[in-house]
Coordinates of C-alpha atoms and ligand atoms in Angstrom, one line a residue:
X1 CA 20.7 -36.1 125.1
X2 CA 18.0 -34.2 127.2
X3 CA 17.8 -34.9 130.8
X4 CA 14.6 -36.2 131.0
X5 CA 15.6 -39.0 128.1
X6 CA 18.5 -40.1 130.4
X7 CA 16.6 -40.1 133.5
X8 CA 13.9 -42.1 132.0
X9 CA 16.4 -44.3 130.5
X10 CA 18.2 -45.1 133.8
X11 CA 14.8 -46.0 134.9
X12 CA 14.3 -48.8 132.6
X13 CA 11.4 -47.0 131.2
X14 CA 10.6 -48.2 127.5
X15 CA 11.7 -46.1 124.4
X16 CA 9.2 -44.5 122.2
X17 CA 10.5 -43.7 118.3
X18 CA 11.0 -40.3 119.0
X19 CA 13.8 -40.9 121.8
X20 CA 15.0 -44.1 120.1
X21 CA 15.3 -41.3 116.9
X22 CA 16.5 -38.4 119.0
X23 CA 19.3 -41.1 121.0
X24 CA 20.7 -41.4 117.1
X25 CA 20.8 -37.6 116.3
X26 CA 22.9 -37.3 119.4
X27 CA 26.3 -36.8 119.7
X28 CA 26.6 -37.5 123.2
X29 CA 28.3 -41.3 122.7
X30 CA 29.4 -41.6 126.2
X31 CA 26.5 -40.9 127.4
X32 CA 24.7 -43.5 125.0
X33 CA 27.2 -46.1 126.0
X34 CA 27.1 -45.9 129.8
X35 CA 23.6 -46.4 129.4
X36 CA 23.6 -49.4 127.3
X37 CA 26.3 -50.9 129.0
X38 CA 23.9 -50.4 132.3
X39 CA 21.4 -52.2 130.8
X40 CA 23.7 -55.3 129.5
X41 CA 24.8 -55.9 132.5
X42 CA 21.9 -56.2 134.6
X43 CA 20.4 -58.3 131.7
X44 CA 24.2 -60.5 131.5
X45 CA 26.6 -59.6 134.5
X46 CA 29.3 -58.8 133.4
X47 CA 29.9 -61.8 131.1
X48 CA 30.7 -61.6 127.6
X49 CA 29.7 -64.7 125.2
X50 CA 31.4 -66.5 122.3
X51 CA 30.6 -69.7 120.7
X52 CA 33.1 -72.6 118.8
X53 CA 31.0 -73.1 115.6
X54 CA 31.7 -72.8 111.9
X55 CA 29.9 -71.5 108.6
X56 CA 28.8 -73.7 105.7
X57 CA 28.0 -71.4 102.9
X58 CA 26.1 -74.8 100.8
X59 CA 25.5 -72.0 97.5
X60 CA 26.0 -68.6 96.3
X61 CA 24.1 -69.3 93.7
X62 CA 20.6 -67.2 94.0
X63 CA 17.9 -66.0 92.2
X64 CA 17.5 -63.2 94.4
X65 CA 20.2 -61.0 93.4
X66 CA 19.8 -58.5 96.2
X67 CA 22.0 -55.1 95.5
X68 CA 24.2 -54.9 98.4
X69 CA 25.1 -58.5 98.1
X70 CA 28.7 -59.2 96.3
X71 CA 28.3 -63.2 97.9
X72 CA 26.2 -64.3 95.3
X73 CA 26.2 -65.0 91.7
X74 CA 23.7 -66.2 88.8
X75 CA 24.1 -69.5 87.8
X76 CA 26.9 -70.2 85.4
X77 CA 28.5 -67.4 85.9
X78 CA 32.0 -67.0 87.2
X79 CA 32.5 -67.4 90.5
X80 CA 29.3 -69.6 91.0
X81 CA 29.3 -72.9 93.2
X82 CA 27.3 -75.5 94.8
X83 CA 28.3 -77.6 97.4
X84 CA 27.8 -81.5 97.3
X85 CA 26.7 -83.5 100.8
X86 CA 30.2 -85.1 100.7
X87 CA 31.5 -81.4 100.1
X88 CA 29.9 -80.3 103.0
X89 CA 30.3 -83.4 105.2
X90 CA 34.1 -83.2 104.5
X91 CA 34.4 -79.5 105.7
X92 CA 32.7 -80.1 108.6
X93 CA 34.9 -83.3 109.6
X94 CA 38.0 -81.0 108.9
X95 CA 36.3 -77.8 111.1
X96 CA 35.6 -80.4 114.2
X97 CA 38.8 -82.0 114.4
X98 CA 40.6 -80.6 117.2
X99 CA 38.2 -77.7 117.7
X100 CA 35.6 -78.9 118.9
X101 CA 32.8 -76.6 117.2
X102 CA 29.0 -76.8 118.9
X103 CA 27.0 -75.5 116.2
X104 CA 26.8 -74.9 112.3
X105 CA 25.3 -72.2 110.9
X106 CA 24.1 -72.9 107.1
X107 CA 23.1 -69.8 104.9
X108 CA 23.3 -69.8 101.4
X109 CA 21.7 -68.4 98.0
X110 CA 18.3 -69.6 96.7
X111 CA 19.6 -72.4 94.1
X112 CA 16.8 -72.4 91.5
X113 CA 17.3 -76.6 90.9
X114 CA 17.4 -77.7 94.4
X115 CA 14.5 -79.1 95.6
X116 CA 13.1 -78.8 98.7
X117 CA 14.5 -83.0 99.6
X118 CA 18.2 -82.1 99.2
X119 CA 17.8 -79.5 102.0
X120 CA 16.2 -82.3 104.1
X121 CA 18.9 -84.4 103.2
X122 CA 21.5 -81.6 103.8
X123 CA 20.5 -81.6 107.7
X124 CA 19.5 -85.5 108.3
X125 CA 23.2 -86.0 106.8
X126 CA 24.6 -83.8 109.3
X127 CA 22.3 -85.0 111.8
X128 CA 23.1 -88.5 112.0
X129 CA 26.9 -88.1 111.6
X130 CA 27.2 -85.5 114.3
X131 CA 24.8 -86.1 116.8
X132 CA 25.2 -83.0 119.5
X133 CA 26.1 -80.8 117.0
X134 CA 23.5 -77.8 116.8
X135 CA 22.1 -77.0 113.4
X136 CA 21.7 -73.1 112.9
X137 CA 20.0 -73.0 109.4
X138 CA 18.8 -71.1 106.5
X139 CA 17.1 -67.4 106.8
X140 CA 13.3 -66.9 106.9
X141 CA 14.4 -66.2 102.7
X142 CA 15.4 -69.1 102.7
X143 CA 12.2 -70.6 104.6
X144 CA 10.2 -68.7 102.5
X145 CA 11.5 -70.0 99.3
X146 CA 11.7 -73.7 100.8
X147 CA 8.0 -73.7 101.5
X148 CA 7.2 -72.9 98.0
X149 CA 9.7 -75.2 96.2
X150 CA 8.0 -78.1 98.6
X151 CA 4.2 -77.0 98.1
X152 CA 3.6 -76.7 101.5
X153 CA 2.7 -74.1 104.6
X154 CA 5.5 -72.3 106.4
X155 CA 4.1 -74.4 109.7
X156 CA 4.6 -77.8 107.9
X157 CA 7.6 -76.3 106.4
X158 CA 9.6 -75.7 109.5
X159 CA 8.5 -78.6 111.1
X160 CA 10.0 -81.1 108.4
X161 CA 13.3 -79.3 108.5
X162 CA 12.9 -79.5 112.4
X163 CA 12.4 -83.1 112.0
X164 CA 15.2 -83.8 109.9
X165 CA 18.3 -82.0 112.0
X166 CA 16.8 -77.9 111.9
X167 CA 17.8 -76.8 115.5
X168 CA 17.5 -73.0 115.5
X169 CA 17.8 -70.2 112.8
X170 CA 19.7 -67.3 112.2
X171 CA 18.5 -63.8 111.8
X172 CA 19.5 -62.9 108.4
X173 CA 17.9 -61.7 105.1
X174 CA 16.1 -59.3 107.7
X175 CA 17.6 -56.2 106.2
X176 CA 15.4 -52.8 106.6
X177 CA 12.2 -53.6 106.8
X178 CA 10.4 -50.6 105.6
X179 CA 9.1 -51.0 102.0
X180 CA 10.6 -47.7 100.4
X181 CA 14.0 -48.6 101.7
X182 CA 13.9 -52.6 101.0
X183 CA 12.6 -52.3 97.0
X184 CA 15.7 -50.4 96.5
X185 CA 18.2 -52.5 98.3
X186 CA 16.9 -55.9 97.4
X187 CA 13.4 -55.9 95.0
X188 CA 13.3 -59.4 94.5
X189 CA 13.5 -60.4 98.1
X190 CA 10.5 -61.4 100.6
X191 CA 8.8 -58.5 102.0
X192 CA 9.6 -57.2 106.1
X193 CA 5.9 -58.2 106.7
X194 CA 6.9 -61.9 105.2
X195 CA 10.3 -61.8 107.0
X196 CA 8.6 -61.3 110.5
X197 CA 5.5 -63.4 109.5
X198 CA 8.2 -66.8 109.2
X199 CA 10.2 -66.0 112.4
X200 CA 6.5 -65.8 113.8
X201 CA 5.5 -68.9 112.7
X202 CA 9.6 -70.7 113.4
X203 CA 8.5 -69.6 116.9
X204 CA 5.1 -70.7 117.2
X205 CA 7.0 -74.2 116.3
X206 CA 9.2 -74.0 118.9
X207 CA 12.4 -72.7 116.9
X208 CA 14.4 -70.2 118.5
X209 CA 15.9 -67.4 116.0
X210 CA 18.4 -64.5 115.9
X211 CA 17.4 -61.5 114.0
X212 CA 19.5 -58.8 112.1
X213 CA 19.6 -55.5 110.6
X214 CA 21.7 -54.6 108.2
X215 CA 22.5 -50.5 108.3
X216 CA 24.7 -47.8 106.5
X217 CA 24.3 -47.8 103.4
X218 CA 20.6 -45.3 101.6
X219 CA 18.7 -46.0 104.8
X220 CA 18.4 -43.3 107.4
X221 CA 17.8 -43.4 111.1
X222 CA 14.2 -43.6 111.2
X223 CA 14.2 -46.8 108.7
X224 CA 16.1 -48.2 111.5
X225 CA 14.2 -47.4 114.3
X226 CA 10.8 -48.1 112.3
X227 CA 12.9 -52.2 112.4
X228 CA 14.1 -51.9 115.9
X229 CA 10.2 -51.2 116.9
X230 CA 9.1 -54.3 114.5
X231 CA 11.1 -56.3 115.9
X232 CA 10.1 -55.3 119.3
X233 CA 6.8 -56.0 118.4
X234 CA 7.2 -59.3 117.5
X235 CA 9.2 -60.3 120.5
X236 CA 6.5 -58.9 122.5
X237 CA 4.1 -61.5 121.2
X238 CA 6.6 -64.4 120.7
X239 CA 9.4 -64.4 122.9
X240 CA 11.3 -66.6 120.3
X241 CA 14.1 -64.4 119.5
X242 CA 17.4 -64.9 121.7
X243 CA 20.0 -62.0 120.0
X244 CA 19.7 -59.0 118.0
X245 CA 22.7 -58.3 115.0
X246 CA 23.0 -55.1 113.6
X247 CA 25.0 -56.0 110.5
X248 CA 27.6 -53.3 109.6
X249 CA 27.3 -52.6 105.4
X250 CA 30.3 -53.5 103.6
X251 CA 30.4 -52.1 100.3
X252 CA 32.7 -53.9 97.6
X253 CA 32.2 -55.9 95.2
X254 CA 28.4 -54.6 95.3
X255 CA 26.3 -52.9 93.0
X256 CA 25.6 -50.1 95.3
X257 CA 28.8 -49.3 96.7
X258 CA 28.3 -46.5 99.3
X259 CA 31.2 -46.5 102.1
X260 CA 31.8 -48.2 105.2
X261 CA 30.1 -47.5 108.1
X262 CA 32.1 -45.4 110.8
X263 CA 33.2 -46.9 114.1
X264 CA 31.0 -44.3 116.0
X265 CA 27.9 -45.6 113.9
X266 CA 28.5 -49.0 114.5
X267 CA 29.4 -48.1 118.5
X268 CA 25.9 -46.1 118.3
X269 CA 24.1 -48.8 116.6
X270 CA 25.2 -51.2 119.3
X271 CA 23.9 -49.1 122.3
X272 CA 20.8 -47.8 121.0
X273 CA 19.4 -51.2 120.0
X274 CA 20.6 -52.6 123.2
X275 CA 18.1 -49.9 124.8
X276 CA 15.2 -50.0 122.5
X277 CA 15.1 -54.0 122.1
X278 CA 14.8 -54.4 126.2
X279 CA 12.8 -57.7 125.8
X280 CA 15.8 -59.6 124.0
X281 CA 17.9 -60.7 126.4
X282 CA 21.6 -60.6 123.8
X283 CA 22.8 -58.6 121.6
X284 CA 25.8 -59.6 119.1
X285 CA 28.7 -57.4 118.0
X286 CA 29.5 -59.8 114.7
X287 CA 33.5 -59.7 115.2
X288 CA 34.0 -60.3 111.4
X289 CA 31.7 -57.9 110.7
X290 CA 32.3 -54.8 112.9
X291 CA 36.6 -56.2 112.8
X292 CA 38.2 -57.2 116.0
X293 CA 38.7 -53.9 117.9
X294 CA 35.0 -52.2 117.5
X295 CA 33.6 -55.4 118.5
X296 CA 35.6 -55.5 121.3
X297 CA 34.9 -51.6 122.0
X298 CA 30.8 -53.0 121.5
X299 CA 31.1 -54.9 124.7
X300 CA 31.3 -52.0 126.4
X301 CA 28.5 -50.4 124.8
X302 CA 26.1 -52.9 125.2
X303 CA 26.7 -56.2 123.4
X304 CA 27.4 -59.0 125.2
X305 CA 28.3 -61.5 122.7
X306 CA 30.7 -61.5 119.4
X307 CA 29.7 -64.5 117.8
X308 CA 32.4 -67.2 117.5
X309 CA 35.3 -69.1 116.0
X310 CA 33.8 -68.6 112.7
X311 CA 36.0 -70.5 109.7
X312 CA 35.5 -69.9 106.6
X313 CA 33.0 -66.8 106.4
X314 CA 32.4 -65.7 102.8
X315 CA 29.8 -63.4 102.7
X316 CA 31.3 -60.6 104.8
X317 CA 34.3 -61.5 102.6
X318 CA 32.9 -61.1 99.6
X319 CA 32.3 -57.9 100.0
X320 CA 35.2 -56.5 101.5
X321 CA 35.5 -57.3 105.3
X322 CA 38.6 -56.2 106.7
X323 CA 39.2 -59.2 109.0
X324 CA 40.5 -62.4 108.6
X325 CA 38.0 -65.5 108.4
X326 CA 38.9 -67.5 112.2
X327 CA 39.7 -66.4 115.6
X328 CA 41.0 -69.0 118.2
X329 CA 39.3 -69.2 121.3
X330 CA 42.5 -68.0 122.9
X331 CA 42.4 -64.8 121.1
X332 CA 38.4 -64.3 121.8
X333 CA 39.3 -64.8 124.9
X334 CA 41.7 -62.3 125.2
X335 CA 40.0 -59.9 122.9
X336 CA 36.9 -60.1 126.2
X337 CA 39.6 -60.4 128.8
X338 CA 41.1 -56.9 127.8
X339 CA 37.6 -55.6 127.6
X340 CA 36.9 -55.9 131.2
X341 CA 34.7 -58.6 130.8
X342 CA 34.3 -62.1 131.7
X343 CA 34.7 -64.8 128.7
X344 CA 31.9 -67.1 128.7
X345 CA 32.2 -70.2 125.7
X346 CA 28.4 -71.0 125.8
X347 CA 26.0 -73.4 123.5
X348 CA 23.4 -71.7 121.0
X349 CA 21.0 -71.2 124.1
X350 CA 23.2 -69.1 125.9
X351 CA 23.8 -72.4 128.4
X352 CA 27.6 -71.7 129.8
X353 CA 29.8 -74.5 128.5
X354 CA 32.6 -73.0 130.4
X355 CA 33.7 -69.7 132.0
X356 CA 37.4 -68.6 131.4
X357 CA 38.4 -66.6 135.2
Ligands
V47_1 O1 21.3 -61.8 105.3 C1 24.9 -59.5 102.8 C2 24.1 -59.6 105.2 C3 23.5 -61.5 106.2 C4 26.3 -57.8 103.0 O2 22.0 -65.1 113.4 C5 25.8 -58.1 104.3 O3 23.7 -65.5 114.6 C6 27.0 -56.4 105.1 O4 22.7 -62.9 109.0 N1 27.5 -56.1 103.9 C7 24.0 -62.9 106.6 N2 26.1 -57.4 105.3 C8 24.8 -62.9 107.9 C9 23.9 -63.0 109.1 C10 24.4 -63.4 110.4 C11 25.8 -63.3 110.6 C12 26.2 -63.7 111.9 C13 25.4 -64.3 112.8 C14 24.1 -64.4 112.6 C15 23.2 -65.1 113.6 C16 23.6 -64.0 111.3 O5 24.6 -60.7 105.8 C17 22.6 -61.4 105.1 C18 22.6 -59.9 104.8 O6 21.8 -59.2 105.7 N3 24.9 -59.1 104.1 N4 25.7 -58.7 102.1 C19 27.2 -56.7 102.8 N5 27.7 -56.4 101.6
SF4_2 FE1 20.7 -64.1 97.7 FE2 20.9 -63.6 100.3 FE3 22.7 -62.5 98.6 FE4 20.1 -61.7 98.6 S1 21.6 -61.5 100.3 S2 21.4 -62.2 96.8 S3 19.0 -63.5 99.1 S4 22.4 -64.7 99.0

C-alpha cells in the first residue's frame, strides 16, 4: 500500500475505486487491518456485538434456482419442504424456551403456490404470540416477488408486511451486483438495480435493512468494489442500512462448485469494506459463515459484530459450512473476550441489552 493511500486513509478521507481496488491487490494485510480496526473503533469503541435470535428457514422450495445455491430445491423434488404456521410456531416456542432469543430472521425460497396472505399470516401469527420479539424478514427477492404475487407496489407492499409483524430486513439475495457477473451466478434472480431499488423503498417506509455481498467464487475484485460503491451510494441517500455482510462462498452441493474462499480473503474482505462503506456504522463477520476462529480474527480487522446464537441455519449448511449450527452466548462471549474486545448482547438496533465486563 502506497503512502499516500495510508495517509489519506488514517485521515478518514473517503476511498475512490481505484484505492478501494488497489487496497485488494495489496498484500500488505497488516497494514489493511490496523487500519480498519482504527476505523471500527472510533465508529464502536472497542465493543463487539452479538445477538440471541434464531433462523426460520419457512421453504426451500424456489423458483429461482440461483447457481451457487445448494439450499433450495424444485418442488417435488427430494429434499423439498414447506413449513406449516404450527410448524413454525412450534420451533419458535422450542428456540425461546430458556434462551431467550430477541429476534427471528425469516428467509426462505420463492414458493410458487403461496400467496401473498400466508406471508401476512406468517408474521401476524408470530406477532401476536410473541409480542417483543423482533421480526427480521424476507430479502428484497423475496419483497420483490411478494409484490407481484399480491398485485401491488413495493411501497404498499412493505407497508402491509410492516403492518402485520415486518420489523426490519435482512440483507440477502444482494449477491454481485454487476450484470455480467449476476446473469451467470443467478439469471433468474431480480436485477442489482431492483435489489437496491426495494431496500430504497423498505427505507423510505421506515424499515431498517442489512445488506450483503456474497464473494469468491467467478467474480473478481472490481465486481466487488463496483457493489461496495452501490451500496455506498444508496446509503448516502437513505441512511436505512445498519450492517454490511460480506458472505464468504461455500461451494458444495452447488452447481458451480469453485473452492472456498481463503482466510486471508475473507480477513481482507472484512477490512476493506469496513473502510470503503464509512457511512454504515457495523459491519458483521457471519460466525457460521466465515467459522468461529476467522470471525473472531475479523474483529480485529474491522467487524464489530458476528451475528448471534443462530439455531438451526440451513443455507450455509447446505452447502457445506464447516461449523456447527448454535453457539451459546457463553461461548460468543468468550470467542469476543479472547479477541480483546468487549462483548456487547444488543437488540436488532444495536440498543445494548447487556455488556459482559
Ligand atoms: O441471500 C446462498 C447467500 C444469503 C450460498 O442480514 C450463500 O443479518 C455462501 O443474507 N455460499 C442468505 N452464501 C444469508 C444472509 C444473511 C446471513 C446472516 C445475516 C444476515 C443479516 C443475512 O446467503 C443468500 C445468499 O446471498 N448464500 N448460498 C453459498 N453457497
Ligand atoms: Fe432461491 Fe434464494 Fe436460493 Fe436463489 S439463493 S435459489 S432465490 S433460495
Amino acid at each position: 500500500m502506497g503512502t499516500s493511500l495510508y495517509s489519506r486513509i488514517s485521515q478518514g478521507k473517503r476511498l475512490t475505486v481505484r484505492d478501494a481496488l488497489s487496497l485488494f491487490e495489496s498484500d500488505d494485510l497488516f497494514a489493511l487491518g490496523k487500519l480498519a480496526d482504527a476505523v471500527a473503533v472510533k465508529k464502536n469503541g472497542k465493543k463487539a456485538y452479538f445477538i440471541r435470535n434464531h433462523h426460520i428457514n419457512p421453504t426451500n422450495i424456489c423458483i429461482n434456482r440461483c447457481r451457487f445455491c445448494a439450499f433450495s430445491r424444485s418442488k417435488g423434488q427430494e429434499g423439498a419442504f414447506a413449513l406449516t404456521i404450527r410448524d413454525i410456531m412450534h420451533r419458535l416456542r422450542t428456540a425461546g424456551t430458556g434462551t431467550g432469543i430477541s429476534e427471528v430472521h425469516i428467509v426462505g425460497g420463492l414458493h410458487p403456490d403461496w400467496p401473498f396472505e400466508h406471508y401476512l399470516k406468517i408474521l401476524s401469527t408470530i406477532k401476536n404470540r410473541f409480542p417483543k420479539l423482533h421480526i427480521k424478514a424476507f430479502t428484497a427477492v423475496e419483497i420483490d416477488y411478494l409484490a407481484k404475487i399480491g398485485g401491488l407496489d413495493l411501497y404498499s407492499t412493505l407497508v402491509s408486511l410492516r403492518a402485520a409483524g415486518l420489523d426490519s430486513m435482512p440483507g440477502g439475495g444482494a449477491e454481485i451486483f454487476s450484470p455480467e457477473i449476476r446473469n451467470r451466478l443467478c439469471p433468474e434472480k431480480i436485477t442489482g438495480d431492483r435489489w437496491l431499488e426495494v431496500m430504497e423503498t423498505a427505507h423510505r417506509a421506515g424499515i431498517r435493512t442489512n445488506a450483503t455481498m456474497l464473494y469468491g467464487h467467478i467474480e473478481d475484485y472490481r465486481h466487488r468494489v463496483d457493489h461496495l460503491m452501490r451500496l455506498r451510494r444508496l446509503q448516502d441517500r437513505t441512511g436505512g442500512f445498519q450492517a454490511f455482510i460480506p458472505l464468504a462462498y461455500h461451494p458444495r452441493n452447488t452447481e458451480m462448485k469453485g473452492g472456498y474462499t481463503s482466510g486471508i480473503d475473507d480477513l481482507k474482505t472484512i477490512a476493506i469494506s469496513r473502510l470503503v462503506l464509512d457511512n454504515f456504522d457495523h459491519i458483521k463477520a457471519y460466525w457460521i459463515m466465515l467459522g468461529e476462529k476467522i470471525s473472531q480474527l475479523a474483529l480485529r480487522f474491522g467487524a464489530d459484530d458476528i451475528d448471534g446464537t443462530i439455531i438451526e441455519e440451513k443455507i450455509t449448511r447446505s452447502a457445506g459450512g464447516l461449523t456447527g449450527g448454535q453457539m451459546t452466548v457463553d461461548q460468543l462471549v468468550h470467542l469476543i473476550k479472547m479477541a480483546g474486545r468487549t462483548p456487547v448482547e444488543r437488540d436488532s438496533y444495536y440498543r445494548k441489552l447487556m455488556v459482559y465486563k
